[in-house]
JSON list of C-alpha atoms in Angstrom, two decimals:
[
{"chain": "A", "resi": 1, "resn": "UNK", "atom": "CA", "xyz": [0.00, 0.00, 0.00]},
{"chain": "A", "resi": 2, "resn": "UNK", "atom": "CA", "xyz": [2.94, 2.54, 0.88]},
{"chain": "A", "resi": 3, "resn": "UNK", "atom": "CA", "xyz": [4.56, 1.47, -2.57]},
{"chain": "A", "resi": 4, "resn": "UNK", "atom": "CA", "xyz": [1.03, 2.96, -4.68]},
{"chain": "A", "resi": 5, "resn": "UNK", "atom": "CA", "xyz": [0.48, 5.96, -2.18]},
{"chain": "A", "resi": 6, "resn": "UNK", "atom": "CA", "xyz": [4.53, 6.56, -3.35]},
{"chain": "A", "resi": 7, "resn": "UNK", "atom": "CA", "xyz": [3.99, 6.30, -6.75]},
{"chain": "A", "resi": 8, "resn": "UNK", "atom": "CA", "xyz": [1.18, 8.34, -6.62]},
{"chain": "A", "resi": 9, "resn": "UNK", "atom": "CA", "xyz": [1.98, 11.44, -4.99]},
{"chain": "A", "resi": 10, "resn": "UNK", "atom": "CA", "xyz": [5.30, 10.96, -7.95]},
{"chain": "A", "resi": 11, "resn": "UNK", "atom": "CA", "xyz": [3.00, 11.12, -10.75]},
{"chain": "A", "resi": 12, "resn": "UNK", "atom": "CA", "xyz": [1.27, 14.08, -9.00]},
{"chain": "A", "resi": 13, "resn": "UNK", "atom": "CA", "xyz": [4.35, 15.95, -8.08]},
{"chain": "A", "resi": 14, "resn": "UNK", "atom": "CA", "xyz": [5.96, 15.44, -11.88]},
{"chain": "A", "resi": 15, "resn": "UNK", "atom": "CA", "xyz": [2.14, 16.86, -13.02]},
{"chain": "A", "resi": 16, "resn": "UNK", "atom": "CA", "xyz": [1.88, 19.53, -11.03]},
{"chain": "A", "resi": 17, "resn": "UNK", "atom": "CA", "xyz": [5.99, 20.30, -11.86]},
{"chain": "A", "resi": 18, "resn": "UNK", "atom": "CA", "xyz": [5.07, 20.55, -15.81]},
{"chain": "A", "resi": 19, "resn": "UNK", "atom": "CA", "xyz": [2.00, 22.25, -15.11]},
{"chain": "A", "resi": 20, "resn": "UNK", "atom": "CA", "xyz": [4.16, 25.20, -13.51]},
{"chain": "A", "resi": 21, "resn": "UNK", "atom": "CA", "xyz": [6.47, 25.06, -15.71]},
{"chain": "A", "resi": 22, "resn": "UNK", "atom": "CA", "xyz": [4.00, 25.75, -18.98]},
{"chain": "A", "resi": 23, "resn": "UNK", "atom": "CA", "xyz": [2.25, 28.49, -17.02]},
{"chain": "A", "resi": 24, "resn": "UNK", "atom": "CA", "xyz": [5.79, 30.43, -16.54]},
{"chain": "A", "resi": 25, "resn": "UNK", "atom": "CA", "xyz": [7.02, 30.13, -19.73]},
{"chain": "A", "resi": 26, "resn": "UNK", "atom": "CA", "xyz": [3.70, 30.87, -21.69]},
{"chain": "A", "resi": 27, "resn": "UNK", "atom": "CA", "xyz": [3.45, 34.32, -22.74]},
{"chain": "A", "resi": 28, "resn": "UNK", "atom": "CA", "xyz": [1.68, 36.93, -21.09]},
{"chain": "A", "resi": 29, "resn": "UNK", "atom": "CA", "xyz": [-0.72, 38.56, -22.56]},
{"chain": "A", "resi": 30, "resn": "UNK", "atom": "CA", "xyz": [-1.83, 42.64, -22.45]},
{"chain": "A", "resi": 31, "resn": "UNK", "atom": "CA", "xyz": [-4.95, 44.16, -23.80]},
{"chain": "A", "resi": 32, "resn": "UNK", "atom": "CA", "xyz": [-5.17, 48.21, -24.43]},
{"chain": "A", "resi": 33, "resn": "UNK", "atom": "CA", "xyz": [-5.68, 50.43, -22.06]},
{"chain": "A", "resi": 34, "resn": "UNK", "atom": "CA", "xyz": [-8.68, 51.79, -23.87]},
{"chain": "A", "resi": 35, "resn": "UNK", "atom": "CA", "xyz": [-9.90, 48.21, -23.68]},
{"chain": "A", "resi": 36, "resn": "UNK", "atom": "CA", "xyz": [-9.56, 47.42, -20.16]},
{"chain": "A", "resi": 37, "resn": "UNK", "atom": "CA", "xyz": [-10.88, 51.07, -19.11]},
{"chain": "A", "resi": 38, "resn": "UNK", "atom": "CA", "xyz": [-14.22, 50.05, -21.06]},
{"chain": "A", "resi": 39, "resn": "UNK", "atom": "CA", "xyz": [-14.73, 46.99, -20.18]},
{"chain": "A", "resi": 40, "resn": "UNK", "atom": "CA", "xyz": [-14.06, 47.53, -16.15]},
{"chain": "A", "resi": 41, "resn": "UNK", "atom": "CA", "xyz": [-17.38, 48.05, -15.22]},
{"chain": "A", "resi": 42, "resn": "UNK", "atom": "CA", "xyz": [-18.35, 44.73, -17.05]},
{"chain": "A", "resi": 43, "resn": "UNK", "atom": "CA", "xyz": [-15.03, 42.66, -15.08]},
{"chain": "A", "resi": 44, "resn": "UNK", "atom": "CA", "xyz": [-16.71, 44.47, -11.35]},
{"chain": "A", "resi": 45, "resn": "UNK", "atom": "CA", "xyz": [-20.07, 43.07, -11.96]},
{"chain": "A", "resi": 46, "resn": "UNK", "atom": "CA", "xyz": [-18.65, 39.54, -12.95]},
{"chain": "A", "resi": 47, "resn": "UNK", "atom": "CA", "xyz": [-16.72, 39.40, -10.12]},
{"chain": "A", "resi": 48, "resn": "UNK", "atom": "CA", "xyz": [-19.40, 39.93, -7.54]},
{"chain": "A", "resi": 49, "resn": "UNK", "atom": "CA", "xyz": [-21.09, 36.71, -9.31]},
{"chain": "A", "resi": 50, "resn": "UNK", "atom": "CA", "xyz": [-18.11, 34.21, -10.56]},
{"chain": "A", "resi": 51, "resn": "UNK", "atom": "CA", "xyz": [-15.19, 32.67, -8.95]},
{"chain": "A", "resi": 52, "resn": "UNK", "atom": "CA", "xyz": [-12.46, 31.57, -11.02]},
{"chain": "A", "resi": 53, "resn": "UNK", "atom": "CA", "xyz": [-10.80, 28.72, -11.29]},
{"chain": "A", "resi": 54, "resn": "UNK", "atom": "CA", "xyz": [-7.62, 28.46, -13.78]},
{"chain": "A", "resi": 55, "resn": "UNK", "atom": "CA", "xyz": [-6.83, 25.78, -15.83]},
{"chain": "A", "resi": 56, "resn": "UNK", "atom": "CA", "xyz": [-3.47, 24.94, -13.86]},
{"chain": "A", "resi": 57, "resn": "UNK", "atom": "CA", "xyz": [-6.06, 25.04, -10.49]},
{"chain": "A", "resi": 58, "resn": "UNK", "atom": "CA", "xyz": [-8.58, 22.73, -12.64]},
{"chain": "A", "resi": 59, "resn": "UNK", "atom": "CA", "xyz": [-5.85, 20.61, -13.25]},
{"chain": "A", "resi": 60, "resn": "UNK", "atom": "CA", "xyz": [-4.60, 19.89, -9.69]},
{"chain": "A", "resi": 61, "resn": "UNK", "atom": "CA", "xyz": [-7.77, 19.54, -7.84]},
{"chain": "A", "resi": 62, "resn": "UNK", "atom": "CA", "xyz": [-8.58, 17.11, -10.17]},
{"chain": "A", "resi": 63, "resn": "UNK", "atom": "CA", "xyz": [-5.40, 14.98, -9.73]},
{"chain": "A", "resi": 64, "resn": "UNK", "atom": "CA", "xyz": [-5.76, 15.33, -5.85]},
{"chain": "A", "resi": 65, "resn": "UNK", "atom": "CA", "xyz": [-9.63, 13.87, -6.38]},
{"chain": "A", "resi": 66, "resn": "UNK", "atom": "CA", "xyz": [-7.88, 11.19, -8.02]},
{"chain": "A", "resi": 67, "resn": "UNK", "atom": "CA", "xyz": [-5.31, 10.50, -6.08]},
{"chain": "A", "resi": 68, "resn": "UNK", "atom": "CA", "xyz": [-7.59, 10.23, -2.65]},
{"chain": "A", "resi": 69, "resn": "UNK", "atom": "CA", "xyz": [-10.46, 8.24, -5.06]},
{"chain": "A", "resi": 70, "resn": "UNK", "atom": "CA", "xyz": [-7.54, 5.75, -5.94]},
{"chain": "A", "resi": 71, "resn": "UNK", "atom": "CA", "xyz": [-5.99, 5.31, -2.47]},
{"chain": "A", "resi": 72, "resn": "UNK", "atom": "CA", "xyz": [-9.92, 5.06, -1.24]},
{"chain": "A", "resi": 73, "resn": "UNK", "atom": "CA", "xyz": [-10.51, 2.05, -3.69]},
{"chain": "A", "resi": 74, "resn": "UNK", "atom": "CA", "xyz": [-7.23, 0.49, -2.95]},
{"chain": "A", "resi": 75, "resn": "UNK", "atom": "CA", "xyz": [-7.87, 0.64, 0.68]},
{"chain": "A", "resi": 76, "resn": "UNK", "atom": "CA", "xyz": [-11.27, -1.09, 0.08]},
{"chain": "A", "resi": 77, "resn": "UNK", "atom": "CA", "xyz": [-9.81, -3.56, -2.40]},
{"chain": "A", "resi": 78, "resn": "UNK", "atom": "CA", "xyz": [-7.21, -4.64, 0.24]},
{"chain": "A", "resi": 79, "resn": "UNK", "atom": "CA", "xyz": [-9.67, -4.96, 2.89]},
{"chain": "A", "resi": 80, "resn": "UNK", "atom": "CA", "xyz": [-11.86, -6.90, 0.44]},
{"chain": "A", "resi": 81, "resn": "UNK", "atom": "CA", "xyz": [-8.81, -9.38, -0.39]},
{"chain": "A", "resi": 82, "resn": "UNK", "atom": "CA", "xyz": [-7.91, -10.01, 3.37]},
{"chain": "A", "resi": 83, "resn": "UNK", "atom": "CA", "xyz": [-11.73, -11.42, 4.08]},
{"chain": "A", "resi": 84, "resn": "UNK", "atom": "CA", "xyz": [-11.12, -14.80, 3.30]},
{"chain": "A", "resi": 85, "resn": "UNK", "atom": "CA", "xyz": [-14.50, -16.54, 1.90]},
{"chain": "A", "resi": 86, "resn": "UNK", "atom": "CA", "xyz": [-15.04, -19.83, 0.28]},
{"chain": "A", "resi": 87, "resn": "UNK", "atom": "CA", "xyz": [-16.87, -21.26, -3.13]},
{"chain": "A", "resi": 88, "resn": "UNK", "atom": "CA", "xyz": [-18.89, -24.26, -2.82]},
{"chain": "A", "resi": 89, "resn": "UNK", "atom": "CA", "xyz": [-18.64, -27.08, -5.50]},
{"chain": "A", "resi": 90, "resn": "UNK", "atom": "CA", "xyz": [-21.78, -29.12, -5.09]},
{"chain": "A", "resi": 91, "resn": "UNK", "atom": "CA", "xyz": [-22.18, -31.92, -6.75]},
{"chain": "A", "resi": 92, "resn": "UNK", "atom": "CA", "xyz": [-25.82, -33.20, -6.10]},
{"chain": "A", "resi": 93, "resn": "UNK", "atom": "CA", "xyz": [-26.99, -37.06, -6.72]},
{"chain": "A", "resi": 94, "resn": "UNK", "atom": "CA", "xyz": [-30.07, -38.71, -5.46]},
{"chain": "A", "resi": 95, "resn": "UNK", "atom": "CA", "xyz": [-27.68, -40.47, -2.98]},
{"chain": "A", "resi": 96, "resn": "UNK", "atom": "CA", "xyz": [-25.61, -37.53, -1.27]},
{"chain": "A", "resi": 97, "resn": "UNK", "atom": "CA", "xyz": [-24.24, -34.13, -2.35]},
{"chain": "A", "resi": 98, "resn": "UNK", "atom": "CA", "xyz": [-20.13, -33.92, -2.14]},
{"chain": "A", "resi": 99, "resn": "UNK", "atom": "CA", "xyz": [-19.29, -30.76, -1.22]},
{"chain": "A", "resi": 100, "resn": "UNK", "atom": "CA", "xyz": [-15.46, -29.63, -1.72]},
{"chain": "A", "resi": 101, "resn": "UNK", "atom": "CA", "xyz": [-14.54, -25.72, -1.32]},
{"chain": "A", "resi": 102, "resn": "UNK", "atom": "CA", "xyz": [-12.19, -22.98, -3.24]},
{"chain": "A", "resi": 103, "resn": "UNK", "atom": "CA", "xyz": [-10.66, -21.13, -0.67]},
{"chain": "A", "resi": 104, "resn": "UNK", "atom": "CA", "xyz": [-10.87, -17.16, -2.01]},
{"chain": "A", "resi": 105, "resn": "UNK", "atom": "CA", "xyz": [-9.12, -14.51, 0.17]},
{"chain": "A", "resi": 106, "resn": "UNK", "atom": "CA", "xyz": [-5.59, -14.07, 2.66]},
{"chain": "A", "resi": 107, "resn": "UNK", "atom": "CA", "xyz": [-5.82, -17.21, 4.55]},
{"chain": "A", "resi": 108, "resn": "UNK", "atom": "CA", "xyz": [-2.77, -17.64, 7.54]},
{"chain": "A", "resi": 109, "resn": "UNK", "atom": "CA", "xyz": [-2.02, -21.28, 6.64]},
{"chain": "A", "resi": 110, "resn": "UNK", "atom": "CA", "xyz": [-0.24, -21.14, 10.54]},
{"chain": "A", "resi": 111, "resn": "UNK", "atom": "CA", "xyz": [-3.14, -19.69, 12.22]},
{"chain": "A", "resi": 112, "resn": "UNK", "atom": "CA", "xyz": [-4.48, -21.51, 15.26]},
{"chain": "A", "resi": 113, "resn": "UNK", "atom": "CA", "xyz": [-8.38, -22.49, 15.32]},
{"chain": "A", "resi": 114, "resn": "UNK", "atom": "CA", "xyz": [-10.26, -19.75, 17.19]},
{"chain": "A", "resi": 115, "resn": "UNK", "atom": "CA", "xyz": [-13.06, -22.02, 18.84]},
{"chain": "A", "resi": 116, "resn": "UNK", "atom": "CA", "xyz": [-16.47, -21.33, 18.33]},
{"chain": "A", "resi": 117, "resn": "UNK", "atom": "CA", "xyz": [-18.85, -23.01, 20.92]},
{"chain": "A", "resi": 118, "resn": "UNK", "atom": "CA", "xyz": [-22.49, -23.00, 20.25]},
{"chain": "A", "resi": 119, "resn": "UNK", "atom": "CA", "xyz": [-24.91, -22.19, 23.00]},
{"chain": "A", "resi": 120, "resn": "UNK", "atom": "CA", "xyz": [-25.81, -25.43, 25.12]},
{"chain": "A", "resi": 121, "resn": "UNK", "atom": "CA", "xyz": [-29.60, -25.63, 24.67]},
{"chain": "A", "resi": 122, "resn": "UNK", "atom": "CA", "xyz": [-31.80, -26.46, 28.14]},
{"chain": "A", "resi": 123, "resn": "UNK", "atom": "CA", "xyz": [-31.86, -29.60, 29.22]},
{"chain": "A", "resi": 124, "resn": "UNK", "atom": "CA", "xyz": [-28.91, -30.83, 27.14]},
{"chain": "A", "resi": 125, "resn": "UNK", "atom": "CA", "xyz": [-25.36, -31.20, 28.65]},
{"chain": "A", "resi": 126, "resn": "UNK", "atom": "CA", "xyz": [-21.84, -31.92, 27.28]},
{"chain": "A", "resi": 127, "resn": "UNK", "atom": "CA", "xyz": [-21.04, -35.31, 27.14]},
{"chain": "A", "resi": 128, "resn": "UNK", "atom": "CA", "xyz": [-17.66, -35.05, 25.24]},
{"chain": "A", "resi": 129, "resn": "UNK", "atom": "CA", "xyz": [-15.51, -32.24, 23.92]},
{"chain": "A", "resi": 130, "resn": "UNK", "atom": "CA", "xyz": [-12.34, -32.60, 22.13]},
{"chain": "A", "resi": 131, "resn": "UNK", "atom": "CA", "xyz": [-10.56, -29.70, 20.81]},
{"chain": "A", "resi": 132, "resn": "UNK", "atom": "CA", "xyz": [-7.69, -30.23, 18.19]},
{"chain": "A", "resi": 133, "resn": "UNK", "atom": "CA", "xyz": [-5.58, -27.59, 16.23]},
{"chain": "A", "resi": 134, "resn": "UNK", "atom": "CA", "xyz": [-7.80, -27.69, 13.38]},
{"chain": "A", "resi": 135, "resn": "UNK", "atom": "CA", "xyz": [-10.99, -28.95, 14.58]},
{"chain": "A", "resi": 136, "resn": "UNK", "atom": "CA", "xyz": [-13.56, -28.32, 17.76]},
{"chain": "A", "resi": 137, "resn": "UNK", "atom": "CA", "xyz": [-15.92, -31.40, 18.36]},
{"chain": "A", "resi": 138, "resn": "UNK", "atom": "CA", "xyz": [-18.30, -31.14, 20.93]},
{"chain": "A", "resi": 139, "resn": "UNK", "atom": "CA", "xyz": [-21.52, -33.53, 21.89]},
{"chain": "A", "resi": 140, "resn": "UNK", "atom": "CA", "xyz": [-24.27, -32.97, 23.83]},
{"chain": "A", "resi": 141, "resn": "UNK", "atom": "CA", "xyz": [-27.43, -35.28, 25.43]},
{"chain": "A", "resi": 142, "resn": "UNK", "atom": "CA", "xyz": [-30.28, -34.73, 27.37]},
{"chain": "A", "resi": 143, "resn": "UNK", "atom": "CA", "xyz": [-32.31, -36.85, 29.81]},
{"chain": "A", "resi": 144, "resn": "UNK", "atom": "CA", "xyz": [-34.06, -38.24, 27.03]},
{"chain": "A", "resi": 145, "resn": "UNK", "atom": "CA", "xyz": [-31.52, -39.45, 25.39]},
{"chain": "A", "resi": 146, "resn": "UNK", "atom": "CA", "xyz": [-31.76, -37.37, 22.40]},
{"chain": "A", "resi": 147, "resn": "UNK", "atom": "CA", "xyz": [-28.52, -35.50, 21.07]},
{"chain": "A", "resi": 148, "resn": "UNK", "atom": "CA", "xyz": [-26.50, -33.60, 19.54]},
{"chain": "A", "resi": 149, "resn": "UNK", "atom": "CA", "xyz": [-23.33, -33.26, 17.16]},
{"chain": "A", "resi": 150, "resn": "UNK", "atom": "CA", "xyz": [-21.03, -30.18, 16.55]},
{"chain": "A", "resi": 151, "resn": "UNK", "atom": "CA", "xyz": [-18.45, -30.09, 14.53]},
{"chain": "A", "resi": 152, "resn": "UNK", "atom": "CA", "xyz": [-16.05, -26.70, 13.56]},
{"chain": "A", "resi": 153, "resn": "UNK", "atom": "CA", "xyz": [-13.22, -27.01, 11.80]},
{"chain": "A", "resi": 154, "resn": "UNK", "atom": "CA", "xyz": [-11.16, -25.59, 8.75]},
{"chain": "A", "resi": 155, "resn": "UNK", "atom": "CA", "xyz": [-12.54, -25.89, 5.38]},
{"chain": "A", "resi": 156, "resn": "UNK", "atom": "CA", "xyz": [-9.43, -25.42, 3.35]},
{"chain": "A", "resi": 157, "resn": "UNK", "atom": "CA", "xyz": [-8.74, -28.74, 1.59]},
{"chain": "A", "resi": 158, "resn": "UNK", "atom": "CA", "xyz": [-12.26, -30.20, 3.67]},
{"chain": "A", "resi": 159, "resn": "UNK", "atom": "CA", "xyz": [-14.75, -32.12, 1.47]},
{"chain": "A", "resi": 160, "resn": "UNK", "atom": "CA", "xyz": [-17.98, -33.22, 2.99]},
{"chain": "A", "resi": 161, "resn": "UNK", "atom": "CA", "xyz": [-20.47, -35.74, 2.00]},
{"chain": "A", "resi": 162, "resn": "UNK", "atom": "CA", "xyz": [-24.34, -35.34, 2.82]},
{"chain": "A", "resi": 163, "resn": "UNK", "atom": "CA", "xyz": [-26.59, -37.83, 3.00]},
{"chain": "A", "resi": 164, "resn": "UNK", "atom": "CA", "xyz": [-29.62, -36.94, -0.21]},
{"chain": "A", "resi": 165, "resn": "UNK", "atom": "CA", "xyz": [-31.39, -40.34, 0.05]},
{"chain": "A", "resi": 166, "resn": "UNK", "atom": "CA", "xyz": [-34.36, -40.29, 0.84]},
{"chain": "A", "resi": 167, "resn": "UNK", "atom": "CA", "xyz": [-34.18, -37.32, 2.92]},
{"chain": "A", "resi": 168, "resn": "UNK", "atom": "CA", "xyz": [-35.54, -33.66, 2.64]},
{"chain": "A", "resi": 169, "resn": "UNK", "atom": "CA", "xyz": [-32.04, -31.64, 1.74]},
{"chain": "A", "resi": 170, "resn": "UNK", "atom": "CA", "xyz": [-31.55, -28.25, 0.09]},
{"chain": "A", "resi": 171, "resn": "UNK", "atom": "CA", "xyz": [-30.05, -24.75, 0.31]},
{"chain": "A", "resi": 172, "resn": "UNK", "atom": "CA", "xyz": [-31.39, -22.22, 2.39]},
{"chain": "A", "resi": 173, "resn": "UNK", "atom": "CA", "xyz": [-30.38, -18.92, 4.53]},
{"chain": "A", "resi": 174, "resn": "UNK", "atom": "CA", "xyz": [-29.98, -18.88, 8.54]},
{"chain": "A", "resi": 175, "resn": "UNK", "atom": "CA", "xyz": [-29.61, -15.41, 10.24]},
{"chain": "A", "resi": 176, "resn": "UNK", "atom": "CA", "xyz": [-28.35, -13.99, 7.12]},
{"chain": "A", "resi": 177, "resn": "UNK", "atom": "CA", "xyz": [-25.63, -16.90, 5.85]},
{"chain": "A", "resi": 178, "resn": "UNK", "atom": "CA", "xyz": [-26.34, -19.29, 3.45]},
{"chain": "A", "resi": 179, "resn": "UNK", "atom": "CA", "xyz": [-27.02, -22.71, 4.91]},
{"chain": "A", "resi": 180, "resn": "UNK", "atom": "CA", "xyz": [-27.51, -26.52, 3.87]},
{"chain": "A", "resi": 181, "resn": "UNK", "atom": "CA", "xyz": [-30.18, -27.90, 5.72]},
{"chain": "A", "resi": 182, "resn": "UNK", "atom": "CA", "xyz": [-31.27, -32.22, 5.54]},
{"chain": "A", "resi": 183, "resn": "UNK", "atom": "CA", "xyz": [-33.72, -33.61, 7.44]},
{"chain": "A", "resi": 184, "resn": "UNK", "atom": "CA", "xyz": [-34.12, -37.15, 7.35]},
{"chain": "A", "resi": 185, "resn": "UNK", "atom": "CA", "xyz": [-36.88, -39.20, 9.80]},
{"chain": "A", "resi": 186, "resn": "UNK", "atom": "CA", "xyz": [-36.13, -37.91, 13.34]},
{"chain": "A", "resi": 187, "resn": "UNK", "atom": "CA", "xyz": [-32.28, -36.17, 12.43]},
{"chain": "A", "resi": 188, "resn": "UNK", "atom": "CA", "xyz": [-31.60, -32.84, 11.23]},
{"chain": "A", "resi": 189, "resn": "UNK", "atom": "CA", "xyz": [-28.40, -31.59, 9.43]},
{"chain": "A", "resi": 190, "resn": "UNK", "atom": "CA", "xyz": [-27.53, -27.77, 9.31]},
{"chain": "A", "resi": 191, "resn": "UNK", "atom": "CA", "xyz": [-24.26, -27.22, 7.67]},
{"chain": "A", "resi": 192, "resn": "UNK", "atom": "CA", "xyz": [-22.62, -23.51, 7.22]},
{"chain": "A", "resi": 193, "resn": "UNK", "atom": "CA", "xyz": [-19.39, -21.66, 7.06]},
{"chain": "A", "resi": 194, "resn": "UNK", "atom": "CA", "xyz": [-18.09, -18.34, 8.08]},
{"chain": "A", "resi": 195, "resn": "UNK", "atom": "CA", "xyz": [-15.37, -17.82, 5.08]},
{"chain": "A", "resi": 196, "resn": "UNK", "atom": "CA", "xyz": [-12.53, -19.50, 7.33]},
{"chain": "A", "resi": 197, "resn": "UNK", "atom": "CA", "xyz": [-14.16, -22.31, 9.33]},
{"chain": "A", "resi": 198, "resn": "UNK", "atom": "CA", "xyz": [-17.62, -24.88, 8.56]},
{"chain": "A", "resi": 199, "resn": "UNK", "atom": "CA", "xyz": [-19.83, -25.72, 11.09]},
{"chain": "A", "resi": 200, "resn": "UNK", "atom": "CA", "xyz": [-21.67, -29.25, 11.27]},
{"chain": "A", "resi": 201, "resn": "UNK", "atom": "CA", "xyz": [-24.74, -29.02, 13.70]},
{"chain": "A", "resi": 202, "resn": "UNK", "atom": "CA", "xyz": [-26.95, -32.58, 13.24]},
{"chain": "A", "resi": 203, "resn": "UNK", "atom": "CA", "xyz": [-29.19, -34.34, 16.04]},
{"chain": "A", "resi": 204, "resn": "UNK", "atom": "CA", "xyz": [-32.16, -36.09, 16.77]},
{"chain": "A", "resi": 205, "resn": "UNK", "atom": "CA", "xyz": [-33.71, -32.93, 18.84]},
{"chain": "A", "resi": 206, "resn": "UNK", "atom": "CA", "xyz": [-35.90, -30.44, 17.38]},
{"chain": "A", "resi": 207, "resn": "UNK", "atom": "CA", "xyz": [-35.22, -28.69, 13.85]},
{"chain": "A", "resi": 208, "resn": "UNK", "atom": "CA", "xyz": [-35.51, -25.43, 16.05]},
{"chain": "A", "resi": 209, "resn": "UNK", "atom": "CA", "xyz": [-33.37, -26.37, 18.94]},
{"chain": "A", "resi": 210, "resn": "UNK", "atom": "CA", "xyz": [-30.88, -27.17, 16.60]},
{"chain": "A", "resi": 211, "resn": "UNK", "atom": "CA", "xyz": [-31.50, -24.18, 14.32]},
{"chain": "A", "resi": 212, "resn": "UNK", "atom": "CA", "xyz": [-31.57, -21.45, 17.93]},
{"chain": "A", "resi": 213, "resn": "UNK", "atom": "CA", "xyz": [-27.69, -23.42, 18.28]},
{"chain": "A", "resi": 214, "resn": "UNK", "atom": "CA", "xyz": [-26.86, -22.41, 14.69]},
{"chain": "A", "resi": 215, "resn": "UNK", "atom": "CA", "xyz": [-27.69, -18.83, 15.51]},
{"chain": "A", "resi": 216, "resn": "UNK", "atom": "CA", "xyz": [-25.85, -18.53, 18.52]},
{"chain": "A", "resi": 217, "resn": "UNK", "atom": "CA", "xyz": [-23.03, -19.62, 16.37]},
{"chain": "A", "resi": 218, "resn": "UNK", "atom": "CA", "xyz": [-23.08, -17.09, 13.59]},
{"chain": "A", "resi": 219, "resn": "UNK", "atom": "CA", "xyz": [-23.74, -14.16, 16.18]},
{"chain": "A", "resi": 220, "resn": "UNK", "atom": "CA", "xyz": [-20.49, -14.78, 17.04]},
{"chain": "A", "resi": 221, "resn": "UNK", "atom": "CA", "xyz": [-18.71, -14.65, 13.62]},
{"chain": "A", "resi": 222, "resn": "UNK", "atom": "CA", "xyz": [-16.42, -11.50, 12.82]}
]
């Protein structure tokens, strides 16, 4: 970024340099005397109304509007470039859809897993938790023996397969992030991503308990 501002305020130094230049050595010119005596009247009444703005002054506001445009853009494009995001490749049967991922955006290939716990719905309680450096697994039960599966973990070089058969599956958008959704008898499937990580919620609880654990996930995304 401090290379382009450089070579930036360069072009609009050597610019404004040649500008100066062709304004001193361009020749001045002089009407009569006669002239300027008639026409004064006219030049008093024009300058109560107009402000001028000379060519060379044209010139360098308009290289100083694009110089702060450019820096603007590049300072968005950069920011754009550092949010990593990923593509999905779907690739639907009637028997599952494979799901492998283009990783877009800066990605620190020696970052650390930031865990991301959902919230622990009533009446459910952690039965097992293990947290690796590239994946966070938790599972949960409650008294009636229904539970719960989470899975977070990095989706560069991840491919997931989802069961299709015979089950209800299809795309769909939770709190504002796209979402794959399956339901199939008494389980449910929500599967999602924030750009860096995916998230694996399935269960044989409630579509909505496992949908309010979704949620509490993405409310948490940066």
């Amino acid at each position: 970024m401090s290379k382009l501002q450089n070579a930036l305020t360069d072009v609009y130094a050597d610019e404004i340099a040649m500008l100066e230049a062709q304004a001193a050595a361009a020749p001045k010119h002089e009407f009569s005397a006669e002239f300027q005596r008639k026409m004064k009247p006219a030049f008093k009444a024009a300058e109560r109304r107009y402000v001028h703005v000379s060519h060379f002054q044209l010139r360098r506001a308009v290289l100083v509007a694009v110089l702060i445009a450019t820096l603007i853009i590049s300072s968005l494009t950069a920011i754009a470039v550092m949010k990593p995001s990923l593509l999905y490749h779907i690739r639907k049967s009637a028997i599952d859809w494979s799901i492998t991922f283009d990783q877009k955006g800066t990605v620190d290939e020696d970052a650390k897993i930031e865990y991301i716990d959902p919230e622990c719905p009533a009446g459910f309680k952690v039965i097992s938790r293990d947290r690796g450096p590239i994946s966070n697994d938790i599972s949960y039960e409650n008294s009636k023996k229904q539970f719960i599966n989470y899975d977070q973990s990095f989706a560069d070089g991840q491919s997931v397969g989802l069961d299709a058969e015979d089950s209800d599956i299809h795309e769909t958008t939770i709190f504002g992030h796209k979402a794959i959704i399956s339901h199939k008898d008494d389980m449910h499937q929500i599967f999602f991503d924030d750009g860096t990580y995916t998230y694996d919620l399935s269960g044989n609880c409630d579509y909505k308990t496992l949908k309010n654990m979704a949620i509490s996930v993405m409310k948490q995304f940066k």
